[in-house]
Amino acid sequence: MSHCIGLLSIASKLNLLVLLLSAVCFCSCLSDRIPEFALTKTEESDLKEENGKESVADDDLDPEDLEVFYPTYQWQTVRPGQAVPAGLHVRLNLQTGEREARLPDNKNEKSDMKDQKKRKRLGEMHIDSNSFTAQELKEALAKMKEKEKTESTMEQKANLEDVRQRFRPIEELKKEFEELNMKIETDLEVMVKLINKFNSSTSTLDEKVAALYDLEYYVHQVDNAKDFLSLGGLQLVINGLNSTEPVLKEHAAFVLGAALSSNPRVQVEAIEGGALQKLLVILATEQPLAVKKKALFALSSMLRHFPYAQLQFLKLGGLQVLRNLFKENGMETLYIRVVTLLYDLIVEKMLLEDSENKEDQLEEKVQQYKQVNLVPAVVEQGWCRIISNLLALPEHDTREKVLKTVRVLMAACMDKYQGDYALNTTLSMLRTEYEELAAEEQREGDNDGYFKELLSSINTIIQELRSGYL
């Protein structure tokens, strides 16, 4: 009995083992026949759910919640969802299909900023400046021209408005002058009135003097001086030199000198009208210093650059008249004016003779100057010593002009100067004085000062005098 029970137990265990093996084989067969069913479907659904979640997440992400991309100077891949800072260089890598970004180079930073400003100014038409189309360039140029035209028009309008506010039209001014019984007159019209006032027998002395005073202002201009001549004013002024009123003589000579300055036509008419003789009479007779000063001014204006007048001056004894001024008391202020006039006339002739320009007109003038023997007359009438004696005057400006004249006359006056003990003594004293002044200038940092130039002139004269003895 017990033996039977044991056999049943072993049989049941064997049946159970066979059942388990059958189940395992069945499962294995199912997995081999349909390998993709449950697992594949689950995987696809999971992918769909994940993709759906990602798309929803991408739509719902706020820029502040995005991951920040930290750039360097090397290209780096920009992952999806990363926030790229402004101003970076961004490209699409065609090999990998990924976006990459990096910091701009320092050397190109300024040009990039300029490009950004240019793109902004042109309306941000294209990011890449190298890929502008022809149409885009035309539109940009049109905008620039339109902007410049608008700005230019606005500026012109502003300037025009400013001029209108600051100035009034001439028609408006004329109308106001007419209402005030005033009239805008030309220089010619003014000179006509002044000449008539000076020539009128009913005008007082003060009115005539005032007319001459105003005329002197106008005749300084060359064209006005010619008009003054054509109006007959020049001859009236020349006749005014004969007036018994010293003040009229003074102002008449002043107007005459102003009209003669650098005006050949007026110079010719004046000498033909007898102005030279009248001026020499004023200088030769007893007259106030102011009258002689203006007469000497008019004489100088007539003689400069006019060889015919210089020739007549010598014939009429003009040098003697000027020499006599050095004998009169109270005429010291005229001394240097006379010396300056002689220096100018001598140098004027020398420069013309040394000129290399041989034009016909200039050659004719050279022939005229050859007839003017001014230097021999100066030496003959004792001007060499008269001029050198002026070195004793204390003014530096006077000494400078005298030294220049002495040097110009050195060749002609050599015999007179070599035997002039006073001149040699004066030159030695002046050299000592100007050596000290020049040294003081140099100590102050002025190596080419005024006193050094005067010292150089003195040394040159002394050297020429010593060489003349040899």
GROMACS .gro file of C-alpha atoms in nm:
model
  470
    1MET     CA    1   0.000   0.000   0.000
    2SER     CA    2   0.270   0.232   0.093
    3HIS     CA    3   0.453   0.119  -0.217
    4CYS     CA    4   0.162   0.220  -0.443
    5ILE     CA    5   0.131   0.561  -0.287
    6GLY     CA    6   0.500   0.627  -0.355
    7LEU     CA    7   0.457   0.532  -0.722
    8LEU     CA    8   0.166   0.775  -0.762
    9SER     CA    9   0.364   1.053  -0.610
   10ILE     CA   10   0.650   1.003  -0.852
   11ALA     CA   11   0.406   0.990  -1.147
   12SER     CA   12   0.242   1.318  -1.052
   13LYS     CA   13   0.577   1.486  -1.026
   14LEU     CA   14   0.670   1.363  -1.371
   15ASN     CA   15   0.343   1.489  -1.519
   16LEU     CA   16   0.398   1.832  -1.364
   17LEU     CA   17   0.748   1.850  -1.507
   18VAL     CA   18   0.619   1.756  -1.855
   19LEU     CA   19   0.349   2.024  -1.829
   20LEU     CA   20   0.602   2.291  -1.740
   21LEU     CA   21   0.826   2.197  -2.031
   22SER     CA   22   0.532   2.212  -2.271
   23ALA     CA   23   0.440   2.563  -2.151
   24VAL     CA   24   0.794   2.687  -2.199
   25CYS     CA   25   0.809   2.546  -2.550
   26PHE     CA   26   0.476   2.707  -2.642
   27CYS     CA   27   0.590   3.052  -2.527
   28SER     CA   28   0.912   3.017  -2.720
   29CYS     CA   29   0.721   2.927  -3.035
   30LEU     CA   30   0.496   3.229  -2.999
   31SER     CA   31   0.789   3.464  -2.957
   32ASP     CA   32   0.958   3.323  -3.265
   33ARG     CA   33   0.645   3.360  -3.484
   34ILE     CA   34   0.541   3.721  -3.385
   35PRO     CA   35   0.849   3.897  -3.248
   36GLU     CA   36   0.724   4.254  -3.295
   37PHE     CA   37   0.369   4.256  -3.166
   38ALA     CA   38   0.351   4.385  -2.811
   39LEU     CA   39   0.696   4.538  -2.774
   40THR     CA   40   0.688   4.722  -3.108
   41LYS     CA   41   0.351   4.875  -3.052
   42THR     CA   42   0.444   4.988  -2.707
   43GLU     CA   43   0.764   5.147  -2.837
   44GLU     CA   44   0.583   5.339  -3.113
   45SER     CA   45   0.325   5.469  -2.873
   46ASP     CA   46   0.595   5.576  -2.637
   47LEU     CA   47   0.773   5.762  -2.916
   48LYS     CA   48   0.455   5.931  -3.016
   49GLU     CA   49   0.391   6.039  -2.661
   50GLU     CA   50   0.747   6.163  -2.623
   51ASN     CA   51   0.731   6.357  -2.952
   52GLY     CA   52   0.403   6.506  -2.851
   53LYS     CA   53   0.543   6.612  -2.518
   54GLU     CA   54   0.848   6.768  -2.685
   55SER     CA   55   0.640   6.968  -2.931
   56VAL     CA   56   0.418   7.088  -2.654
   57ALA     CA   57   0.722   7.176  -2.449
   58ASP     CA   58   0.878   7.365  -2.739
   59ASP     CA   59   0.563   7.568  -2.784
   60ASP     CA   60   0.521   7.642  -2.415
   61LEU     CA   61   0.886   7.733  -2.341
   62ASP     CA   62   0.950   8.092  -2.236
   63PRO     CA   63   1.270   8.261  -2.369
   64GLU     CA   64   1.384   8.321  -2.013
   65ASP     CA   65   1.357   7.943  -1.941
   66LEU     CA   66   1.575   7.847  -2.240
   67GLU     CA   67   1.924   7.718  -2.184
   68VAL     CA   68   2.181   7.992  -2.261
   69PHE     CA   69   2.447   7.925  -2.522
   70TYR     CA   70   2.790   8.036  -2.396
   71PRO     CA   71   3.000   8.131  -2.699
   72THR     CA   72   3.376   8.125  -2.749
   73TYR     CA   73   3.599   8.222  -3.041
   74GLN     CA   74   3.570   7.862  -3.170
   75TRP     CA   75   3.269   7.724  -3.359
   76GLN     CA   76   3.032   7.536  -3.126
   77THR     CA   77   2.715   7.341  -3.197
   78VAL     CA   78   2.394   7.514  -3.090
   79ARG     CA   79   2.163   7.252  -2.937
   80PRO     CA   80   1.788   7.280  -2.980
   81GLY     CA   81   1.633   7.502  -2.718
   82GLN     CA   82   1.952   7.704  -2.651
   83ALA     CA   83   1.920   8.084  -2.653
   84VAL     CA   84   2.186   8.243  -2.882
   85PRO     CA   85   2.304   8.592  -2.769
   86ALA     CA   86   2.291   8.877  -3.022
   87GLY     CA   87   2.599   8.975  -3.223
   88LEU     CA   88   2.741   8.624  -3.273
   89HIS     CA   89   2.851   8.474  -3.598
   90VAL     CA   90   2.605   8.191  -3.683
   91ARG     CA   91   2.637   7.934  -3.962
   92LEU     CA   92   2.478   7.608  -4.076
   93ASN     CA   93   2.730   7.325  -4.100
   94LEU     CA   94   2.636   7.154  -4.429
   95GLN     CA   95   2.826   6.841  -4.340
   96THR     CA   96   2.653   6.775  -4.008
   97GLY     CA   97   2.333   6.976  -4.062
   98GLU     CA   98   2.378   7.147  -3.725
   99ARG     CA   99   2.378   7.515  -3.636
  100GLU     CA  100   2.706   7.652  -3.505
  101ALA     CA  101   2.798   7.987  -3.346
  102ARG     CA  102   3.101   8.172  -3.216
  103LEU     CA  103   3.216   8.519  -3.099
  104PRO     CA  104   3.324   8.770  -3.370
  105ASP     CA  105   3.694   8.838  -3.417
  106ASN     CA  106   3.823   9.159  -3.252
  107LYS     CA  107   3.975   9.288  -3.572
  108ASN     CA  108   3.643   9.256  -3.752
  109GLU     CA  109   3.433   9.392  -3.467
  110LYS     CA  110   3.435   9.752  -3.588
  111SER     CA  111   3.355   9.656  -3.943
  112ASP     CA  112   3.068   9.436  -3.817
  113MET     CA  113   2.927   9.725  -3.621
  114LYS     CA  114   2.951   9.944  -3.928
  115ASP     CA  115   2.774   9.675  -4.131
  116GLN     CA  116   2.499   9.654  -3.872
  117LYS     CA  117   2.452  10.031  -3.877
  118LYS     CA  118   2.454  10.029  -4.256
  119ARG     CA  119   2.194   9.751  -4.269
  120LYS     CA  120   1.983   9.935  -4.018
  121ARG     CA  121   2.008  10.258  -4.217
  122LEU     CA  122   1.920  10.081  -4.541
  123GLY     CA  123   1.613   9.919  -4.388
  124GLU     CA  124   1.764   9.577  -4.292
  125MET     CA  125   1.709   9.447  -4.642
  126HIS     CA  126   1.956   9.156  -4.619
  127ILE     CA  127   2.176   9.005  -4.352
  128ASP     CA  128   2.471   8.920  -4.577
  129SER     CA  129   2.617   9.236  -4.732
  130ASN     CA  130   2.777   9.030  -5.010
  131SER     CA  131   2.441   8.900  -5.133
  132PHE     CA  132   2.267   9.233  -5.208
  133THR     CA  133   2.078   9.220  -5.534
  134ALA     CA  134   2.102   9.493  -5.795
  135GLN     CA  135   1.748   9.603  -5.718
  136GLU     CA  136   1.825   9.630  -5.346
  137LEU     CA  137   2.135   9.842  -5.418
  138LYS     CA  138   1.934  10.073  -5.642
  139GLU     CA  139   1.671  10.115  -5.373
  140ALA     CA  140   1.940  10.189  -5.112
  141LEU     CA  141   2.106  10.450  -5.333
  142ALA     CA  142   1.769  10.607  -5.409
  143LYS     CA  143   1.696  10.635  -5.038
  144MET     CA  144   2.038  10.792  -4.974
  145LYS     CA  145   1.997  11.047  -5.254
  146GLU     CA  146   1.646  11.131  -5.141
  147LYS     CA  147   1.768  11.180  -4.785
  148GLU     CA  148   2.059  11.402  -4.894
  149LYS     CA  149   1.830  11.603  -5.120
  150THR     CA  150   1.584  11.652  -4.838
  151GLU     CA  151   1.856  11.759  -4.596
  152SER     CA  152   2.008  11.997  -4.853
  153THR     CA  153   1.671  12.153  -4.928
  154MET     CA  154   1.601  12.201  -4.559
  155GLU     CA  155   1.944  12.360  -4.507
  156GLN     CA  156   1.893  12.599  -4.799
  157LYS     CA  157   1.556  12.701  -4.666
  158ALA     CA  158   1.705  12.761  -4.322
  159ASN     CA  159   1.986  12.975  -4.469
  160LEU     CA  160   1.743  13.172  -4.682
  161GLU     CA  161   1.522  13.236  -4.383
  162ASP     CA  162   1.825  13.349  -4.180
  163VAL     CA  163   1.928  13.594  -4.454
  164ARG     CA  164   1.575  13.730  -4.475
  165GLN     CA  165   1.570  13.788  -4.103
  166ARG     CA  166   1.911  13.959  -4.094
  167PHE     CA  167   1.891  14.166  -4.413
  168ARG     CA  168   1.625  14.355  -4.596
  169PRO     CA  169   1.578  14.384  -4.973
  170ILE     CA  170   1.738  14.683  -5.146
  171GLU     CA  171   1.399  14.788  -5.282
  172GLU     CA  172   1.267  14.818  -4.928
  173LEU     CA  173   1.569  15.022  -4.820
  174LYS     CA  174   1.537  15.255  -5.118
  175LYS     CA  175   1.172  15.307  -5.043
  176GLU     CA  176   1.249  15.398  -4.683
  177PHE     CA  177   1.526  15.636  -4.792
  178GLU     CA  178   1.286  15.804  -5.032
  179GLU     CA  179   1.038  15.846  -4.751
  180LEU     CA  180   1.313  16.010  -4.546
  181ASN     CA  181   1.407  16.232  -4.842
  182MET     CA  182   1.738  16.046  -4.868
  183LYS     CA  183   1.902  15.902  -5.177
  184ILE     CA  184   2.175  15.642  -5.221
  185GLU     CA  185   2.449  15.819  -5.417
  186THR     CA  186   2.744  15.682  -5.609
  187ASP     CA  187   3.102  15.796  -5.548
  188LEU     CA  188   3.083  16.003  -5.866
  189GLU     CA  189   2.771  16.186  -5.749
  190VAL     CA  190   2.927  16.253  -5.409
  191MET     CA  191   3.246  16.390  -5.567
  192VAL     CA  192   3.042  16.621  -5.793
  193LYS     CA  193   2.874  16.771  -5.487
  194LEU     CA  194   3.203  16.807  -5.299
  195ILE     CA  195   3.375  16.973  -5.595
  196ASN     CA  196   3.087  17.216  -5.636
  197LYS     CA  197   3.096  17.299  -5.267
  198PHE     CA  198   3.471  17.361  -5.277
  199ASN     CA  199   3.443  17.576  -5.589
  200SER     CA  200   3.141  17.772  -5.473
  201SER     CA  201   3.202  18.137  -5.385
  202THR     CA  202   2.926  18.118  -5.125
  203SER     CA  203   3.092  17.834  -4.930
  204THR     CA  204   3.264  17.928  -4.609
  205LEU     CA  205   3.625  17.838  -4.533
  206ASP     CA  206   3.517  17.556  -4.304
  207GLU     CA  207   3.286  17.416  -4.571
  208LYS     CA  208   3.565  17.420  -4.829
  209VAL     CA  209   3.803  17.250  -4.587
  210ALA     CA  210   3.539  16.987  -4.510
  211ALA     CA  211   3.485  16.928  -4.883
  212LEU     CA  212   3.859  16.876  -4.937
  213TYR     CA  213   3.877  16.647  -4.637
  214ASP     CA  214   3.603  16.425  -4.782
  215LEU     CA  215   3.751  16.436  -5.132
  216GLU     CA  216   4.082  16.298  -5.003
  217TYR     CA  217   3.897  15.985  -4.890
  218TYR     CA  218   3.744  15.924  -5.234
  219VAL     CA  219   4.040  16.000  -5.462
  220HIS     CA  220   4.255  15.734  -5.297
  221GLN     CA  221   4.087  15.488  -5.531
  222VAL     CA  222   4.240  15.488  -5.879
  223ASP     CA  223   3.907  15.496  -6.066
  224ASN     CA  224   3.772  15.773  -5.847
  225ALA     CA  225   4.090  15.973  -5.908
  226LYS     CA  226   4.035  15.942  -6.283
  227ASP     CA  227   3.675  16.057  -6.242
  228PHE     CA  228   3.801  16.340  -6.026
  229LEU     CA  229   4.027  16.442  -6.314
  230SER     CA  230   3.750  16.425  -6.574
  231LEU     CA  231   3.523  16.635  -6.352
  232GLY     CA  232   3.779  16.916  -6.342
  233GLY     CA  233   3.846  16.868  -5.973
  234LEU     CA  234   4.221  16.815  -6.014
  235GLN     CA  235   4.282  17.157  -6.163
  236LEU     CA  236   4.069  17.319  -5.892
  237VAL     CA  237   4.282  17.155  -5.624
  238ILE     CA  238   4.604  17.261  -5.800
  239ASN     CA  239   4.475  17.618  -5.808
  240GLY     CA  240   4.395  17.582  -5.439
  241LEU     CA  241   4.770  17.557  -5.372
  242ASN     CA  242   4.784  17.932  -5.441
  243SER     CA  243   4.530  18.011  -5.169
  244THR     CA  244   4.620  18.267  -4.908
  245GLU     CA  245   4.467  18.044  -4.642
  246PRO     CA  246   4.727  17.799  -4.509
  247VAL     CA  247   4.460  17.548  -4.411
  248LEU     CA  248   4.329  17.541  -4.770
  249LYS     CA  249   4.681  17.491  -4.903
  250GLU     CA  250   4.736  17.206  -4.660
  251HIS     CA  251   4.421  17.017  -4.753
  252ALA     CA  252   4.455  17.092  -5.125
  253ALA     CA  253   4.806  16.940  -5.120
  254PHE     CA  254   4.671  16.643  -4.926
  255VAL     CA  255   4.401  16.574  -5.186
  256LEU     CA  256   4.653  16.618  -5.467
  257GLY     CA  257   4.896  16.369  -5.312
  258ALA     CA  258   4.621  16.112  -5.264
  259ALA     CA  259   4.509  16.145  -5.628
  260LEU     CA  260   4.866  16.120  -5.762
  261SER     CA  261   4.962  15.800  -5.575
  262SER     CA  262   5.033  15.522  -5.829
  263ASN     CA  263   4.816  15.688  -6.092
  264PRO     CA  264   5.020  15.773  -6.407
  265ARG     CA  265   4.734  15.947  -6.587
  266VAL     CA  266   4.677  16.186  -6.298
  267GLN     CA  267   5.054  16.240  -6.265
  268VAL     CA  268   5.078  16.355  -6.627
  269GLU     CA  269   4.779  16.587  -6.597
  270ALA     CA  270   4.909  16.731  -6.271
  271ILE     CA  271   5.253  16.820  -6.403
  272GLU     CA  272   5.097  16.971  -6.714
  273GLY     CA  273   4.867  17.173  -6.488
  274GLY     CA  274   5.163  17.332  -6.308
  275ALA     CA  275   5.137  17.134  -5.984
  276LEU     CA  276   5.515  17.074  -5.958
  277GLN     CA  277   5.601  17.444  -5.963
  278LYS     CA  278   5.336  17.531  -5.707
  279LEU     CA  279   5.452  17.259  -5.468
  280LEU     CA  280   5.815  17.376  -5.492
  281VAL     CA  281   5.701  17.731  -5.419
  282ILE     CA  282   5.526  17.618  -5.101
  283LEU     CA  283   5.838  17.428  -4.989
  284ALA     CA  284   6.070  17.718  -5.073
  285THR     CA  285   5.868  17.991  -4.899
  286GLU     CA  286   5.785  18.045  -4.536
  287GLN     CA  287   5.488  17.826  -4.455
  288PRO     CA  288   5.358  17.640  -4.147
  289LEU     CA  289   5.505  17.296  -4.088
  290ALA     CA  290   5.170  17.123  -4.156
  291VAL     CA  291   5.147  17.288  -4.498
  292LYS     CA  292   5.501  17.190  -4.595
  293LYS     CA  293   5.448  16.836  -4.472
  294LYS     CA  294   5.147  16.788  -4.702
  295ALA     CA  295   5.328  16.960  -4.990
  296LEU     CA  296   5.622  16.721  -4.951
  297PHE     CA  297   5.376  16.431  -4.952
  298ALA     CA  298   5.223  16.552  -5.280
  299LEU     CA  299   5.570  16.606  -5.431
  300SER     CA  300   5.676  16.252  -5.338
  301SER     CA  301   5.360  16.108  -5.497
  302MET     CA  302   5.429  16.300  -5.818
  303LEU     CA  303   5.797  16.202  -5.853
  304ARG     CA  304   5.779  15.829  -5.774
  305HIS     CA  305   5.784  15.611  -6.091
  306PHE     CA  306   5.759  15.920  -6.313
  307PRO     CA  307   6.102  15.995  -6.471
  308TYR     CA  308   5.974  16.297  -6.666
  309ALA     CA  309   5.861  16.463  -6.340
  310GLN     CA  310   6.199  16.379  -6.182
  311LEU     CA  311   6.379  16.544  -6.472
  312GLN     CA  312   6.166  16.857  -6.440
  313PHE     CA  313   6.224  16.852  -6.065
  314LEU     CA  314   6.600  16.871  -6.118
  315LYS     CA  315   6.565  17.142  -6.381
  316LEU     CA  316   6.351  17.354  -6.151
  317GLY     CA  317   6.609  17.330  -5.870
  318GLY     CA  318   6.406  17.091  -5.659
  319LEU     CA  319   6.712  16.943  -5.485
  320GLN     CA  320   6.819  17.290  -5.374
  321VAL     CA  321   6.470  17.359  -5.241
  322LEU     CA  322   6.479  17.043  -5.034
  323ARG     CA  323   6.833  17.118  -4.917
  324ASN     CA  324   6.722  17.454  -4.782
  325LEU     CA  325   6.471  17.279  -4.555
  326PHE     CA  326   6.767  17.155  -4.348
  327LYS     CA  327   6.858  17.515  -4.278
  328GLU     CA  328   6.518  17.616  -4.144
  329ASN     CA  329   6.431  17.591  -3.779
  330GLY     CA  330   6.145  17.365  -3.675
  331MET     CA  331   6.160  17.145  -3.987
  332GLU     CA  332   6.338  16.849  -3.824
  333THR     CA  333   6.043  16.617  -3.881
  334LEU     CA  334   6.084  16.668  -4.258
  335TYR     CA  335   6.449  16.560  -4.266
  336ILE     CA  336   6.392  16.188  -4.269
  337ARG     CA  337   6.103  16.226  -4.518
  338VAL     CA  338   6.338  16.402  -4.760
  339VAL     CA  339   6.610  16.136  -4.715
  340THR     CA  340   6.353  15.858  -4.769
  341LEU     CA  341   6.235  16.026  -5.091
  342LEU     CA  342   6.590  16.050  -5.227
  343TYR     CA  343   6.661  15.687  -5.133
  344ASP     CA  344   6.344  15.567  -5.309
  345LEU     CA  345   6.422  15.761  -5.628
  346ILE     CA  346   6.782  15.631  -5.643
  347VAL     CA  347   6.685  15.268  -5.576
  348GLU     CA  348   6.395  15.291  -5.822
  349LYS     CA  349   6.633  15.379  -6.104
  350MET     CA  350   6.890  15.117  -6.002
  351LEU     CA  351   6.635  14.837  -5.995
  352LEU     CA  352   6.502  14.929  -6.336
  353GLU     CA  353   6.849  14.941  -6.493
  354ASP     CA  354   6.940  14.602  -6.337
  355SER     CA  355   6.616  14.439  -6.453
  356GLU     CA  356   6.653  14.150  -6.698
  357ASN     CA  357   6.316  14.226  -6.853
  358LYS     CA  358   6.385  14.387  -7.191
  359GLU     CA  359   6.034  14.463  -7.314
  360ASP     CA  360   5.993  14.760  -7.548
  361GLN     CA  361   5.785  14.962  -7.303
  362LEU     CA  362   6.029  14.895  -7.021
  363GLU     CA  363   6.325  14.977  -7.245
  364GLU     CA  364   6.167  15.312  -7.323
  365LYS     CA  365   6.133  15.386  -6.953
  366VAL     CA  366   6.499  15.294  -6.898
  367GLN     CA  367   6.595  15.549  -7.161
  368GLN     CA  368   6.386  15.810  -6.978
  369TYR     CA  369   6.559  15.733  -6.647
  370LYS     CA  370   6.901  15.768  -6.808
  371GLN     CA  371   6.823  16.135  -6.860
  372VAL     CA  372   6.766  16.177  -6.485
  373ASN     CA  373   7.113  16.236  -6.335
  374LEU     CA  374   6.998  16.238  -5.976
  375VAL     CA  375   7.303  16.088  -5.804
  376PRO     CA  376   7.557  16.329  -5.960
  377ALA     CA  377   7.335  16.619  -5.859
  378VAL     CA  378   7.311  16.483  -5.505
  379VAL     CA  379   7.689  16.462  -5.476
  380GLU     CA  380   7.741  16.802  -5.636
  381GLN     CA  381   7.502  16.981  -5.401
  382GLY     CA  382   7.661  16.839  -5.085
  383TRP     CA  383   7.395  16.585  -4.991
  384CYS     CA  384   7.657  16.323  -4.895
  385ARG     CA  385   7.750  16.502  -4.575
  386ILE     CA  386   7.396  16.628  -4.506
  387ILE     CA  387   7.269  16.271  -4.504
  388SER     CA  388   7.557  16.122  -4.301
  389ASN     CA  389   7.519  16.390  -4.033
  390LEU     CA  390   7.170  16.259  -3.960
  391LEU     CA  391   7.331  15.949  -3.801
  392ALA     CA  392   7.375  16.161  -3.491
  393LEU     CA  393   6.998  16.164  -3.437
  394PRO     CA  394   6.888  15.935  -3.151
  395GLU     CA  395   6.596  15.752  -3.316
  396HIS     CA  396   6.676  15.399  -3.432
  397ASP     CA  397   6.429  15.422  -3.719
  398THR     CA  398   6.594  15.740  -3.847
  399ARG     CA  399   6.938  15.581  -3.823
  400GLU     CA  400   6.819  15.277  -4.014
  401LYS     CA  401   6.693  15.486  -4.309
  402VAL     CA  402   7.007  15.701  -4.309
  403LEU     CA  403   7.233  15.395  -4.307
  404LYS     CA  404   7.046  15.256  -4.609
  405THR     CA  405   7.089  15.583  -4.798
  406VAL     CA  406   7.459  15.604  -4.708
  407ARG     CA  407   7.515  15.254  -4.842
  408VAL     CA  408   7.335  15.338  -5.168
  409LEU     CA  409   7.548  15.652  -5.211
  410MET     CA  410   7.872  15.487  -5.094
  411ALA     CA  411   8.026  15.452  -5.441
  412ALA     CA  412   7.941  15.810  -5.542
  413CYS     CA  413   8.028  15.967  -5.206
  414MET     CA  414   8.337  15.758  -5.124
  415ASP     CA  415   8.578  16.050  -5.144
  416LYS     CA  416   8.353  16.264  -4.921
  417TYR     CA  417   8.302  15.989  -4.662
  418GLN     CA  418   8.666  15.884  -4.638
  419GLY     CA  419   8.770  16.235  -4.545
  420ASP     CA  420   8.479  16.284  -4.303
  421TYR     CA  421   8.628  16.240  -3.956
  422ALA     CA  422   8.291  16.301  -3.790
  423LEU     CA  423   8.133  16.019  -3.989
  424ASN     CA  424   8.403  15.770  -3.891
  425THR     CA  425   8.373  15.868  -3.526
  426THR     CA  426   7.994  15.837  -3.537
  427LEU     CA  427   8.012  15.496  -3.700
  428SER     CA  428   8.253  15.369  -3.431
  429MET     CA  429   8.022  15.492  -3.155
  430LEU     CA  430   7.719  15.339  -3.322
  431ARG     CA  431   7.896  15.006  -3.362
  432THR     CA  432   7.976  14.993  -2.990
  433GLU     CA  433   7.618  15.085  -2.900
  434TYR     CA  434   7.456  14.831  -3.131
  435GLU     CA  435   7.697  14.554  -3.032
  436GLU     CA  436   7.562  14.582  -2.679
  437LEU     CA  437   7.200  14.598  -2.797
  438ALA     CA  438   7.248  14.305  -3.033
  439ALA     CA  439   7.412  14.100  -2.755
  440GLU     CA  440   7.117  14.176  -2.527
  441GLU     CA  441   6.879  14.066  -2.803
  442GLN     CA  442   7.070  13.742  -2.842
  443ARG     CA  443   7.058  13.675  -2.469
  444GLU     CA  444   6.680  13.711  -2.492
  445GLY     CA  445   6.672  13.446  -2.764
  446ASP     CA  446   6.639  13.670  -3.070
  447ASN     CA  447   6.931  13.574  -3.295
  448ASP     CA  448   6.815  13.779  -3.596
  449GLY     CA  449   6.689  14.090  -3.423
  450TYR     CA  450   6.647  14.449  -3.535
  451PHE     CA  451   6.967  14.574  -3.371
  452LYS     CA  452   7.171  14.296  -3.525
  453GLU     CA  453   7.062  14.414  -3.869
  454LEU     CA  454   7.162  14.772  -3.787
  455LEU     CA  455   7.499  14.648  -3.659
  456SER     CA  456   7.549  14.456  -3.982
  457SER     CA  457   7.481  14.771  -4.189
  458ILE     CA  458   7.731  14.971  -3.980
  459ASN     CA  459   8.001  14.703  -4.013
  460THR     CA  460   7.944  14.688  -4.389
  461ILE     CA  461   7.986  15.066  -4.425
  462ILE     CA  462   8.302  15.065  -4.211
  463GLN     CA  463   8.446  14.778  -4.413
  464GLU     CA  464   8.372  14.954  -4.745
  465LEU     CA  465   8.535  15.274  -4.619
  466ARG     CA  466   8.848  15.085  -4.513
  467SER     CA  467   8.868  14.897  -4.840
  468GLY     CA  468   8.844  15.230  -5.022
  469TYR     CA  469   9.172  15.336  -4.865
  470LEU     CA  470   9.356  15.036  -5.013
   0.00000   0.00000   0.00000
